[in-house]
Tab-separated table of C-alpha atoms in Angstrom:
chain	number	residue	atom	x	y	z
E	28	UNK	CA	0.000	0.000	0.000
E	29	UNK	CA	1.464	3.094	-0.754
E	30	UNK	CA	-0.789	6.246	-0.076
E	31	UNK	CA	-0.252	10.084	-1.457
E	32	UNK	CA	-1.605	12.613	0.981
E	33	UNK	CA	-1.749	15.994	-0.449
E	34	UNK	CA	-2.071	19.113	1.457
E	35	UNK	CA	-4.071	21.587	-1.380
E	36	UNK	CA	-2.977	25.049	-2.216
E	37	UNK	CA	-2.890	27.139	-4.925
E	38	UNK	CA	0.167	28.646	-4.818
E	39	UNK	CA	1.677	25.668	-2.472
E	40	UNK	CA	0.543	21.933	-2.586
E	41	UNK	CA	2.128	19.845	0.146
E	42	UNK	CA	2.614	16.067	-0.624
E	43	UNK	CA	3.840	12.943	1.151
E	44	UNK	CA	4.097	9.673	0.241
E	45	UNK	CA	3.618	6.791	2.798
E	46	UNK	CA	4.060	2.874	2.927
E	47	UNK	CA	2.678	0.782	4.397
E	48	UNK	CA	-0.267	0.334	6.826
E	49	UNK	CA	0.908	-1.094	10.432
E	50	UNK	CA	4.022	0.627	10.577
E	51	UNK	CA	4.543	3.392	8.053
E	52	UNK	CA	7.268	4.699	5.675
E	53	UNK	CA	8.473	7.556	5.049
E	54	UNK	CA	8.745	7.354	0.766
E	55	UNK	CA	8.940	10.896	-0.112
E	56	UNK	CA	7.784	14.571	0.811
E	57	UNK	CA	7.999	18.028	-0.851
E	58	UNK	CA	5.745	21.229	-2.104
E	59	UNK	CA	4.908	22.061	-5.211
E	60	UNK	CA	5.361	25.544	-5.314
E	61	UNK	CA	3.927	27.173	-8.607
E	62	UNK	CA	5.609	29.601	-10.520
E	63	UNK	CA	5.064	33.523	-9.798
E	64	UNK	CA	3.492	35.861	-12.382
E	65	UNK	CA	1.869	33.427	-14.381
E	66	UNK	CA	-1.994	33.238	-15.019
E	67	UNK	CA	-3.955	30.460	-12.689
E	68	UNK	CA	-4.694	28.164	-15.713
E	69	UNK	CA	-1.043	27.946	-16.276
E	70	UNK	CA	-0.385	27.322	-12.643
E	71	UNK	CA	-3.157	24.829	-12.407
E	72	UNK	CA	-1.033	22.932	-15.089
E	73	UNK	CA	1.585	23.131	-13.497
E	74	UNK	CA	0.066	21.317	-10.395
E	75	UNK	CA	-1.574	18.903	-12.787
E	76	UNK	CA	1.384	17.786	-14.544
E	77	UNK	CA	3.453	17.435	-11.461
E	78	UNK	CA	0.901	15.703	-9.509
E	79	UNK	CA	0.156	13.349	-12.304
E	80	UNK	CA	4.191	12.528	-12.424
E	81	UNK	CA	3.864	11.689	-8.477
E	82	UNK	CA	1.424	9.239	-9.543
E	83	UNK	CA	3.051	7.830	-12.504
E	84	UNK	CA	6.757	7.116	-11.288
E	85	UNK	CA	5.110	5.294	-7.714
E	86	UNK	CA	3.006	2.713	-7.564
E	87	UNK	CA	0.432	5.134	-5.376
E	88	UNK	CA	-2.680	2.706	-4.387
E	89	UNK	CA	-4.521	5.496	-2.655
E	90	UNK	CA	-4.962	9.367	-2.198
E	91	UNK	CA	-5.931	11.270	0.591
E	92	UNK	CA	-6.468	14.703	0.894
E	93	UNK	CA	-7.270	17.325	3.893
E	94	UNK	CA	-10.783	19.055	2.888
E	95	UNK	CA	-10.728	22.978	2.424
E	96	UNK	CA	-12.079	24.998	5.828
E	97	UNK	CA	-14.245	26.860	4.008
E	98	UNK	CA	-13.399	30.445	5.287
E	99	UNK	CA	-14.716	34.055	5.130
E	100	UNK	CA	-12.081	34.682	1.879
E	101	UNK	CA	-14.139	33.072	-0.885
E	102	UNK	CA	-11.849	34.317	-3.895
E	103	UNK	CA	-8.821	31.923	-1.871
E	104	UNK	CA	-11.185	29.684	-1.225
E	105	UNK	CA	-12.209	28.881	-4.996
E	106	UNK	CA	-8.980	28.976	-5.862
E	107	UNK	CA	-7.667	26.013	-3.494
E	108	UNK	CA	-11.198	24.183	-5.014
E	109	UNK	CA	-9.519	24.321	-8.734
E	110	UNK	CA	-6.636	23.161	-7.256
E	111	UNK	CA	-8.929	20.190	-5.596
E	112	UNK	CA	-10.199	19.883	-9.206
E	113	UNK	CA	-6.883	19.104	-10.827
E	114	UNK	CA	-5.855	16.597	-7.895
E	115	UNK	CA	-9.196	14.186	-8.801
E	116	UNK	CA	-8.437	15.034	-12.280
E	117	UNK	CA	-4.935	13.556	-11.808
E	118	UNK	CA	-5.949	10.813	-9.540
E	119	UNK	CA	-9.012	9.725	-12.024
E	120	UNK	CA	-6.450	9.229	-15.278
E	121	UNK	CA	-4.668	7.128	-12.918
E	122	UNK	CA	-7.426	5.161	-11.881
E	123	UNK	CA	-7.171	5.788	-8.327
E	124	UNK	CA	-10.079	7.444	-6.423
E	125	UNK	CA	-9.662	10.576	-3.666
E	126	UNK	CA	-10.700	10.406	0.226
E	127	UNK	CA	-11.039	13.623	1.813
E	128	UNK	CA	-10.468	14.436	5.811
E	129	UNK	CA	-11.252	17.161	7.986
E	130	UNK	CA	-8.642	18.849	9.745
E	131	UNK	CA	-10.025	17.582	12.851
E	132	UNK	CA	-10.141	13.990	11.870
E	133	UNK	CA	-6.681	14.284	10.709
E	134	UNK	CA	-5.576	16.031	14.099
E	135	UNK	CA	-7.600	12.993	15.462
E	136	UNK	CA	-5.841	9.968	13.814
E	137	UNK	CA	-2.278	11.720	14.207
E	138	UNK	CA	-1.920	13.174	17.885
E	139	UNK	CA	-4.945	11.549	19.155
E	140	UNK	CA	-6.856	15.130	19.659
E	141	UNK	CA	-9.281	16.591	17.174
E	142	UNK	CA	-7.964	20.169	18.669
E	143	UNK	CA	-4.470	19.403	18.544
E	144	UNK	CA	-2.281	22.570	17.708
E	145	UNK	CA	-0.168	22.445	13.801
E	146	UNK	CA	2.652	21.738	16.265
E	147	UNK	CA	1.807	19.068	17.687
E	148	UNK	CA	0.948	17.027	14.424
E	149	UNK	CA	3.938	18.119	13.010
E	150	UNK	CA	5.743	16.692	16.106
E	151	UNK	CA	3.755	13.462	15.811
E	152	UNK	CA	4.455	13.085	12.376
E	153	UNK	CA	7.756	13.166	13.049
E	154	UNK	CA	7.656	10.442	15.513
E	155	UNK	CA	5.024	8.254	13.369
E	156	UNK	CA	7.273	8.050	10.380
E	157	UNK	CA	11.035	7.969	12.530
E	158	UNK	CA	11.962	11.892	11.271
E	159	UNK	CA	15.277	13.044	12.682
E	160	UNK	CA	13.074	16.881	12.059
E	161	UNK	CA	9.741	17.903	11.872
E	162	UNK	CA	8.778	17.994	8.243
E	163	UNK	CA	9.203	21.573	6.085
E	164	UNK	CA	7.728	23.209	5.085
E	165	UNK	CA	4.190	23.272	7.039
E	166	UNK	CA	1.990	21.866	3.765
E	167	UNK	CA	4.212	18.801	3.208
E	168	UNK	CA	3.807	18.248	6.840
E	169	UNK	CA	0.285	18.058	6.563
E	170	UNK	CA	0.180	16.299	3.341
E	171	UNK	CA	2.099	13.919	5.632
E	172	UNK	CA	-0.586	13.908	8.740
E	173	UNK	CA	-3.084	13.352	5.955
E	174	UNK	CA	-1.479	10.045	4.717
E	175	UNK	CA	-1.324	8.910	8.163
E	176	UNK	CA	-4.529	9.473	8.848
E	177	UNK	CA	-6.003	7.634	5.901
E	178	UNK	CA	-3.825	4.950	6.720
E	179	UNK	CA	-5.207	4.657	10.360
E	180	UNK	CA	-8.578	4.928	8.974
E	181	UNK	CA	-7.815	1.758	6.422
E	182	UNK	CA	-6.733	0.017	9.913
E	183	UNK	CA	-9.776	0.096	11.281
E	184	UNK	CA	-11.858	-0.500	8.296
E	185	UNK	CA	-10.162	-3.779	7.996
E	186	UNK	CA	-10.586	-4.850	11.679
E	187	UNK	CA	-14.439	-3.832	11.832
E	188	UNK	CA	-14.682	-6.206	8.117
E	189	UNK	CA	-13.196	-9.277	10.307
């Protein structure tokens, strides 16, 4: 099992790559970081094509993604939804569906607390996946937490199915 969590953002999409279920591996982390001064459509690409490489050179079984916190700043928020847009796009050509989290549930699965501070997952995330550092920047961290969590929630979908 190898799971992509992906931290959305239009100007900065965190990723992580996990193996595993019972005791995870770290594979990979990073942010995409789109260019400055172009137009969105040509950023969008940008995330497209590079997302759609993560999935092509791994053998990625699953995607999980932390759900946009819908905020007062609707003109950010649309744009992180395009950026959601091009992620399923992505994962569909690769056959591969998306699960979205909360940040709570993610906070959940990770540190144990729904409320837990961005500190404290990033500290756990460390631990989880045997980090000499807390993962940088802050959106690969959480693209991390958001692997982690969907593999936790695959863990106990397969013990309530036995």
């Amino acid at each position: 099992m190898l799971t992509l969590g992906i931290d959305p953002g239009s100007s900065n999409l965190g990723f992580g790559l996990i193996k595993g279920d019972k005791d995870p591996e770290l594979v990979h982390y990073g942010c995409l970081t789109t260019p400055t001064g172009k137009e969105q459509g040509e950023k969008l690409h940008y995330l497209f094509e590079n997302v759609s490489d993560l999935l092509s050179n791994n053998e990625v079984t699953d995607v999980s993604v932390e759900q946009l916190v819908y905020g007062r700043n609707v003109s950010s928020a649309a744009s992180v939804w395009k950026t959601m847009g091009v992620v399923q796009l992505a994962a569909t050509q690769h056959g591969l569906s998306i699960v979205e989290y909360s940040p709570p549930q993610i906070k959940q699965a990770v540190t144990g607390s729904g409320r837990a501070s961005k500190k404290d997952v990033q500290q756990m995330v460390k631990i989880i996946l045997g980090m000499q550092d807390v993962p940088k920047p802050d959106h690969a961290a959480d693209a991390l937490a958001t692997a982690i969590c969907h593999l936790q929630n695959y863990r106990l979908q397969r013990l309530q199915l036995t």
